[in-house]
XYZ file of C-alpha atoms in Angstrom:
477
model
C -0.141 0.043 0.129
C 1.366 3.318 -1.221
C 0.155 5.213 2.044
C 1.642 2.515 4.581
C 4.715 4.440 5.470
C 2.812 7.748 6.248
C -0.183 5.967 8.169
C 2.752 4.196 10.269
C 3.770 7.803 10.952
C 0.184 8.889 12.142
C -0.949 10.577 9.056
C -4.787 10.278 8.400
C -5.792 9.915 4.819
C -8.791 11.528 3.150
C -10.252 8.420 1.533
C -12.329 10.178 -1.072
C -9.210 12.131 -2.300
C -7.383 9.081 -3.725
C -7.095 8.972 -7.403
C -4.418 8.006 -10.009
C -2.840 9.913 -13.099
C 0.316 8.992 -15.025
C 0.768 5.981 -13.023
C 0.847 8.070 -9.972
C -1.114 7.902 -6.906
C -2.451 11.224 -5.394
C -4.291 11.899 -2.192
C -4.504 14.421 0.454
C -3.608 13.547 4.087
C -3.467 15.160 7.335
C -0.378 14.958 9.760
C 1.899 17.468 12.020
C -1.041 19.720 12.321
C -1.660 20.468 8.417
C -3.108 18.968 5.471
C -0.811 18.138 2.532
C -0.766 16.591 -0.763
C 0.751 12.983 -1.065
C 2.162 11.702 -4.411
C 3.378 7.999 -4.579
C 6.254 9.304 -7.078
C 7.822 12.671 -7.498
C 6.641 14.781 -10.419
C 8.538 17.849 -11.618
C 5.497 20.176 -11.543
C 5.080 19.725 -7.915
C 7.130 21.081 -4.997
C 7.575 19.519 -1.714
C 9.836 16.926 0.053
C 10.882 13.276 -0.723
C 9.966 11.121 1.852
C 12.462 8.561 3.310
C 9.752 5.652 3.287
C 8.752 6.572 -0.345
C 6.472 9.017 -2.112
C 6.373 12.726 -2.212
C 4.636 15.200 0.194
C 3.765 18.658 -0.811
C 2.356 21.675 1.042
C -1.098 22.980 -0.068
C 0.425 25.891 -2.017
C -1.096 27.625 -5.163
C 1.298 26.123 -7.531
C 0.717 22.741 -6.388
C -3.204 23.279 -6.726
C -2.714 24.504 -10.285
C -0.392 21.437 -10.952
C -3.036 19.173 -9.805
C -5.534 21.110 -11.947
C -3.410 20.367 -14.933
C -3.541 16.524 -14.412
C -7.348 16.270 -13.441
C -9.651 18.182 -15.722
C -12.566 18.121 -13.203
C -10.484 20.387 -11.007
C -10.784 23.301 -13.582
C -13.707 25.674 -13.292
C -16.153 25.906 -16.029
C -19.140 28.005 -17.383
C -22.714 27.518 -16.167
C -24.850 25.044 -17.527
C -28.471 25.905 -17.872
C -30.681 26.082 -14.725
C -30.190 27.105 -11.231
C -26.758 28.047 -9.749
C -25.453 28.864 -6.219
C -22.544 30.659 -5.055
C -20.625 29.574 -1.982
C -18.263 32.143 -0.692
C -15.604 30.858 1.725
C -13.978 33.692 3.801
C -11.608 31.086 5.761
C -10.644 28.804 2.847
C -11.764 25.794 4.716
C -15.442 25.280 3.888
C -15.645 23.743 0.303
C -15.885 19.976 1.680
C -18.910 21.103 3.560
C -20.427 23.162 0.860
C -19.869 19.951 -1.641
C -21.881 17.835 1.077
C -24.702 20.609 0.989
C -25.182 19.727 -2.834
C -24.879 16.106 -2.475
C -28.931 15.568 -3.289
C -29.275 19.041 -4.779
C -29.906 19.539 -8.581
C -28.002 23.058 -8.773
C -24.612 23.890 -10.294
C -22.223 25.115 -7.441
C -19.614 28.106 -7.678
C -17.457 26.923 -5.088
C -14.676 29.671 -5.679
C -16.507 32.913 -4.996
C -14.925 35.907 -3.347
C -14.941 39.720 -4.063
C -12.118 42.014 -4.112
C -13.465 43.750 -0.842
C -13.333 40.323 0.834
C -10.029 39.392 -0.318
C -8.521 42.649 0.935
C -10.311 42.198 4.393
C -8.967 38.467 4.602
C -5.481 39.095 3.246
C -6.315 36.613 0.345
C -5.680 36.680 -3.495
C -7.743 35.433 -6.444
C -5.038 32.678 -6.697
C -5.370 31.564 -3.122
C -9.383 31.501 -3.073
C -9.206 29.263 -6.081
C -6.592 26.895 -4.896
C -8.089 26.480 -1.705
C -11.390 25.557 -3.542
C -9.368 22.972 -5.687
C -7.944 21.631 -2.789
C -11.596 20.951 -1.096
C -12.841 19.551 -4.026
C -9.968 17.217 -4.505
C -10.535 16.159 -0.814
C -14.234 14.973 -1.483
C -13.478 13.320 -4.941
C -16.129 15.703 -6.284
C -16.261 15.597 -10.158
C -19.571 17.056 -10.882
C -18.182 20.551 -12.062
C -18.122 23.993 -10.557
C -17.683 27.903 -11.215
C -15.289 30.304 -10.015
C -16.505 34.069 -9.427
C -14.545 37.051 -9.130
C -16.977 38.928 -7.369
C -17.965 42.458 -7.205
C -15.471 43.653 -9.668
C -14.945 47.538 -9.824
C -11.626 47.587 -11.800
C -11.159 46.163 -15.166
C -7.605 45.242 -14.204
C -9.029 43.034 -11.362
C -11.081 41.085 -13.788
C -8.189 40.460 -16.117
C -6.051 39.131 -13.410
C -8.664 36.771 -12.380
C -9.357 35.781 -16.218
C -5.610 34.972 -16.360
C -5.993 32.354 -13.565
C -8.753 30.550 -14.651
C -11.920 32.021 -13.285
C -15.042 31.539 -15.395
C -17.562 33.765 -13.838
C -17.159 37.554 -13.428
C -19.555 39.824 -11.301
C -19.414 43.550 -12.374
C -20.195 45.749 -9.638
C -20.685 49.181 -10.993
C -22.387 50.712 -7.904
C -19.700 53.544 -7.693
C -21.280 54.921 -11.119
C -25.092 54.842 -10.149
C -26.385 58.080 -9.460
C -29.475 58.650 -6.615
C -31.523 60.407 -9.139
C -34.415 59.824 -6.730
C -32.952 62.786 -4.740
C -32.338 65.126 -7.357
C -34.656 67.793 -8.521
C -36.341 67.491 -11.917
C -33.966 70.434 -13.319
C -30.835 68.821 -11.924
C -31.934 65.400 -13.228
C -32.330 67.121 -16.711
C -29.078 68.578 -16.608
C -27.133 65.404 -15.885
C -29.060 63.672 -18.732
C -27.880 66.389 -21.016
C -24.580 65.504 -20.462
C -24.871 61.549 -20.909
C -23.274 61.005 -24.320
C -25.917 58.515 -25.128
C -28.735 60.895 -24.282
C -29.936 60.997 -27.852
C -29.776 57.369 -28.345
C -32.050 57.108 -24.961
C -34.561 59.272 -26.158
C -34.690 57.421 -29.539
C -34.756 54.026 -28.065
C -37.289 54.441 -25.385
C -39.431 57.207 -25.608
C -42.731 56.741 -27.569
C -42.049 52.866 -27.412
C -44.042 50.205 -25.784
C -42.536 47.094 -24.520
C -44.862 44.013 -24.244
C -43.868 41.636 -21.274
C -45.559 38.498 -20.991
C -47.087 38.146 -17.355
C -46.946 41.885 -16.801
C -48.347 43.628 -19.538
C -47.295 46.843 -21.365
C -44.366 49.001 -20.204
C -43.567 52.612 -21.224
C -41.467 55.434 -20.344
C -42.520 58.952 -19.650
C -40.015 61.474 -20.171
C -39.054 62.126 -16.519
C -39.137 58.350 -15.913
C -36.603 57.819 -18.845
C -34.232 60.623 -17.827
C -34.339 59.479 -14.215
C -33.440 56.037 -14.960
C -30.946 57.069 -17.715
C -28.963 59.296 -15.225
C -29.299 56.727 -12.256
C -27.998 53.784 -14.480
C -26.252 55.171 -17.618
C -22.935 55.598 -16.452
C -22.928 52.108 -14.959
C -24.220 50.727 -17.958
C -21.151 52.037 -19.689
C -18.855 50.378 -17.149
C -20.475 47.310 -17.300
C -20.246 47.601 -21.189
C -16.171 48.210 -20.924
C -15.500 45.499 -18.385
C -17.393 43.175 -20.454
C -15.551 43.759 -23.713
C -12.147 43.965 -21.990
C -12.953 40.315 -20.947
C -13.964 39.310 -24.569
C -10.576 40.147 -25.802
C -8.865 38.150 -22.967
C -11.014 35.296 -22.904
C -12.500 34.843 -26.533
C -13.634 31.411 -25.774
C -16.555 32.898 -23.578
C -17.226 33.431 -19.883
C -19.900 34.015 -17.656
C -21.063 37.686 -16.845
C -23.105 39.084 -14.006
C -24.211 42.565 -13.425
C -25.036 43.653 -9.908
C -26.549 46.952 -9.004
C -27.939 45.527 -5.754
C -25.705 47.676 -3.671
C -27.610 50.925 -4.168
C -29.707 53.280 -1.884
C -33.053 52.391 -3.356
C -34.506 49.482 -5.099
C -34.452 48.870 -8.747
C -37.945 49.366 -10.197
C -39.093 47.341 -13.171
C -38.579 50.381 -15.816
C -35.016 50.660 -14.374
C -34.354 47.156 -14.776
C -35.810 47.140 -18.344
C -33.363 49.988 -19.222
C -30.328 48.267 -17.653
C -30.986 45.169 -19.581
C -32.250 46.215 -22.828
C -28.887 48.677 -22.908
C -26.669 45.918 -21.931
C -28.208 43.562 -24.777
C -28.322 46.622 -27.255
C -24.587 46.999 -26.672
C -23.441 43.588 -27.138
C -23.180 42.441 -23.533
C -24.119 38.814 -23.127
C -24.737 38.698 -19.419
C -26.194 35.383 -17.849
C -27.319 36.852 -14.646
C -28.542 40.416 -13.227
C -28.820 41.202 -9.459
C -31.271 44.087 -9.021
C -31.727 46.010 -5.766
C -34.963 44.196 -4.520
C -37.342 46.034 -2.082
C -37.219 45.524 1.750
C -34.453 44.908 3.888
C -31.854 42.825 2.247
C -29.423 42.871 5.145
C -26.327 40.664 5.481
C -26.365 37.367 7.452
C -30.141 37.437 8.424
C -33.398 36.909 7.029
C -35.319 39.414 4.782
C -37.833 41.785 6.325
C -40.383 43.636 4.464
C -43.880 43.385 2.751
C -44.078 39.941 1.389
C -46.675 40.740 -1.264
C -44.676 43.532 -2.426
C -41.765 41.610 -2.961
C -43.489 39.078 -4.737
C -45.225 41.643 -7.141
C -41.773 43.138 -7.826
C -40.048 39.736 -8.297
C -42.634 38.798 -10.640
C -42.230 41.840 -12.797
C -38.409 41.543 -12.652
C -38.450 37.750 -13.823
C -40.841 38.670 -16.541
C -38.301 41.024 -17.843
C -35.670 38.899 -17.568
C -37.348 36.387 -19.781
C -38.528 38.958 -22.094
C -34.966 40.399 -22.659
C -32.788 37.554 -22.750
C -33.512 34.525 -20.502
C -31.005 35.306 -18.032
C -31.004 34.116 -14.046
C -32.134 36.826 -11.412
C -29.342 37.105 -9.153
C -30.052 37.483 -5.097
C -26.952 39.060 -3.724
C -26.905 39.092 0.203
C -28.378 35.805 -0.167
C -27.382 34.169 2.841
C -30.206 33.258 5.426
C -33.133 34.609 3.091
C -35.312 31.837 4.030
C -38.478 33.724 3.646
C -37.802 34.577 -0.048
C -36.414 31.154 -1.499
C -39.824 29.703 -2.203
C -40.828 32.676 -4.025
C -37.593 33.006 -6.043
C -37.879 29.485 -7.122
C -41.545 29.842 -8.151
C -41.434 33.194 -9.702
C -38.220 32.439 -11.792
C -39.019 28.974 -12.865
C -35.962 27.746 -11.485
C -33.655 30.116 -13.248
C -31.884 31.917 -10.498
C -28.468 32.405 -8.927
C -28.007 32.880 -5.168
C -24.791 34.138 -3.726
C -23.947 33.323 -0.057
C -20.409 34.001 1.963
C -20.494 35.297 5.412
C -23.233 32.430 6.503
C -20.507 29.953 6.237
C -18.196 32.044 8.331
C -20.925 32.228 11.029
C -21.308 28.331 10.842
C -17.597 28.125 11.726
C -18.191 30.488 14.804
C -20.810 28.382 16.043
C -18.310 25.369 16.291
C -16.068 27.736 18.138
C -18.655 28.698 20.519
C -19.496 24.862 21.156
C -16.057 23.726 21.589
C -13.890 26.679 22.970
C -16.125 29.127 24.843
C -13.188 31.406 26.081
C -11.926 31.774 22.262
C -15.303 32.374 21.166
C -15.606 35.300 23.843
C -12.366 36.895 22.362
C -13.688 36.660 18.838
C -17.026 38.335 19.890
C -15.110 41.052 21.866
C -12.869 41.541 19.054
C -15.895 41.861 16.605
C -17.591 44.411 18.945
C -14.515 46.774 19.334
C -14.029 46.640 15.415
C -17.648 47.067 14.547
C -17.622 50.847 14.049
C -14.997 50.445 11.350
C -15.998 47.027 9.889
C -19.648 47.882 9.497
C -18.722 50.427 6.492
C -19.889 49.469 3.114
C -22.553 46.715 4.409
C -26.241 46.811 4.762
C -26.853 46.118 8.370
C -29.139 47.243 11.285
C -27.071 45.621 14.068
C -27.115 47.472 17.203
C -24.309 46.512 19.650
C -26.337 48.109 22.587
C -28.872 45.359 22.140
C -26.450 42.556 22.668
C -26.189 41.275 26.633
C -22.699 41.799 28.110
C -20.690 38.693 27.467
C -19.989 38.075 31.137
C -23.776 37.639 31.686
C -24.022 34.824 28.922
C -23.423 31.346 30.026
C -20.821 29.088 28.118
C -23.898 27.094 27.074
C -25.730 30.005 25.721
C -22.699 31.463 23.619
C -23.868 29.562 20.445
C -27.171 31.070 20.576
C -25.466 34.643 19.957
C -24.523 33.422 16.533
C -28.160 33.369 15.603
C -29.538 36.636 17.093
C -30.241 39.544 14.846
C -27.623 42.057 16.518
C -24.730 39.753 17.580
C -24.862 37.658 14.232
C -24.535 40.901 12.075
C -21.619 42.398 14.356
C -19.805 38.912 13.789
C -20.690 38.813 10.013
C -18.735 41.899 9.358
C -15.792 41.432 11.775
C -14.244 38.475 9.641
C -11.561 40.772 8.579
C -10.541 42.194 11.929
C -10.997 38.303 13.480
C -8.951 36.823 10.778
C -6.002 39.592 11.008
C -5.571 38.816 14.627
C -6.972 35.469 15.519
C -7.238 33.771 12.084
C -4.557 30.898 12.961
C -6.160 29.940 16.051
C -9.681 29.851 14.533
C -8.380 27.672 11.647
C -6.440 25.415 13.950
C -9.818 24.745 15.997
C -11.689 24.096 12.999
C -9.173 21.758 12.058
C -9.400 19.993 15.342
C -13.288 19.842 14.887
C -13.184 19.220 10.972
C -16.168 16.822 10.640
C -18.354 19.012 12.767
C -17.706 21.749 10.882
C -18.462 20.158 7.519
C -21.547 18.752 9.001
C -22.764 22.247 10.095
C -22.112 23.615 6.636
C -23.838 20.924 4.906
C -26.842 21.237 7.114
C -27.025 25.226 7.086
C -26.394 25.452 3.137
C -28.587 22.472 2.601
C -31.638 24.342 4.341
C -31.053 27.184 1.843
C -31.171 24.805 -1.212
C -34.105 23.144 0.302
C -36.059 26.375 0.338
C -35.096 27.236 -3.047
C -36.520 23.790 -3.965
C -33.144 22.771 -5.380
C -34.452 19.142 -5.543
C -37.513 20.185 -7.808
C -37.430 18.781 -11.339
C -37.995 22.326 -12.686
C -34.388 22.882 -11.714
C-alpha cells in the first residue's frame, strides 16, 4: 500500500481524495497539524519533499493546486450550465468540503470559488489562493460534478483581467460607484445631468414613445421624466459594465459567464429601471447570464429578509418577466445568505432560473463550532468583533445595534452559540471577519481543523437548508 509509511507515522488519509494520473497515486493526508498532498512518486511540476519511506509530500500551495488541476480536468472551473446556480463564498478557505456535501442531493450547479475584491482585501487573500483552496477542497471530497469560479463585485477592469488569467470563469461586475441617486435630485438637476450623458440622444430614440410588451405583466412605457431619471441613475453604470465586458472578451475569446450587479444601491431597482439596464446591455452586445437588481425590503447581511412579502412577490414577478423577455438570464439574489422567507418565491417566480450568492453565513457556521468547543476563544472573537464594529460595518447593509447584545459576562458558556443566531450579535460577527482573521485567524483555523467533521456537517446542514428552501431538488431545476 503506497500510504503505509505515512499511516505508520500517524498521518490520516482522506479516502475520497485518492486517485491516479500518469501512473502516480495522489491523495490528501493530514499529519503534523496540517493537510498536505501526497504523491506516490515525485513529479517535476510539484514542489515538496521526498519521504524516506517513499513518496512525495507537498504543501497546499497555489502552484501545487494548479499543477493538480492540469492533471485532473474536473478541478478546472467551467461555465454555468442551464438552470439554477448557487455561489458558496468561503472567507476562511476551509469550507469547500462542507459546501460539496450540501449539494450532494441538490440539482444545482455550484460556484465553489467565490470571493470579492473587498473580501480578499479584508481576509488578506488573493484570487489565486481562493481558487487554490477550493481546488484542494474539491479534490479532498473526490467531487467531479463541475464547478464555477466567480471573481465577485469587480470595480476595476484590471482585477477582472487578472482573475481571467488564472482561470476564473464567472465575473460579477459591480458598477455601484457609477450609480446616481437620481430619486434625490430635482427635475431640473436630473435634466442637466441627462444632457451630459454621451448617449442621451440614443436613450430618447430608443425608449420614448415606445411600448414594451412583457408577458406576465403587460405593457411598459417610459414617460420622459421616468426615462431621464433611469438613464441618469444607471447610464454611467451601464457604460462601465459594457467596458468591463468587452475587455474580458478580448482576454477570454472562448467565452465566460458575466453578471451585472446593481444591488448595492440606496433605493430598489424598479421594473422600468431593470428594463432599461437589461435592454441597454443587450443593445450594446453584452452577453450577461445573470443580473442582480436591488430588491425591495431589507436585504441585509446574514439575516432573513424583512418587509412586505406581497410587495416583494409583485416586484419579483415583474423582474422575472423582464428577464425572460429581454434574454432568459438568471435573476441573482445577492446577500443571499439566510433569506429563507424569499427562497420559495424566488424558485417559483423565476421558474427555477436563479442564482443565489452566499458568503458570510459559512463563516458564521464556523463560529458556532468555536462557541461549542472553546467558549473562552469565542468570547475573544465576539469582543474583537464588537470593538471593530464601527469600522467594519462600513459598506455593508446591516441594522445591528451592539447595545442590544447582552454583556458577554452575563452569557453562560452553553448559551454562547445562540448569540450567532441572534440578529444583532450575528451581524456584528458577520462583518467582523476581517478583523478576526487578521488577529485570531491562525487560532480559528486550528480549532476548526481539530473539529473538521463537525464543521463540515454544520455547513452541509445550514447551506442544505438554503437549497431546500429554493426547491433545488425540484424537477423544474
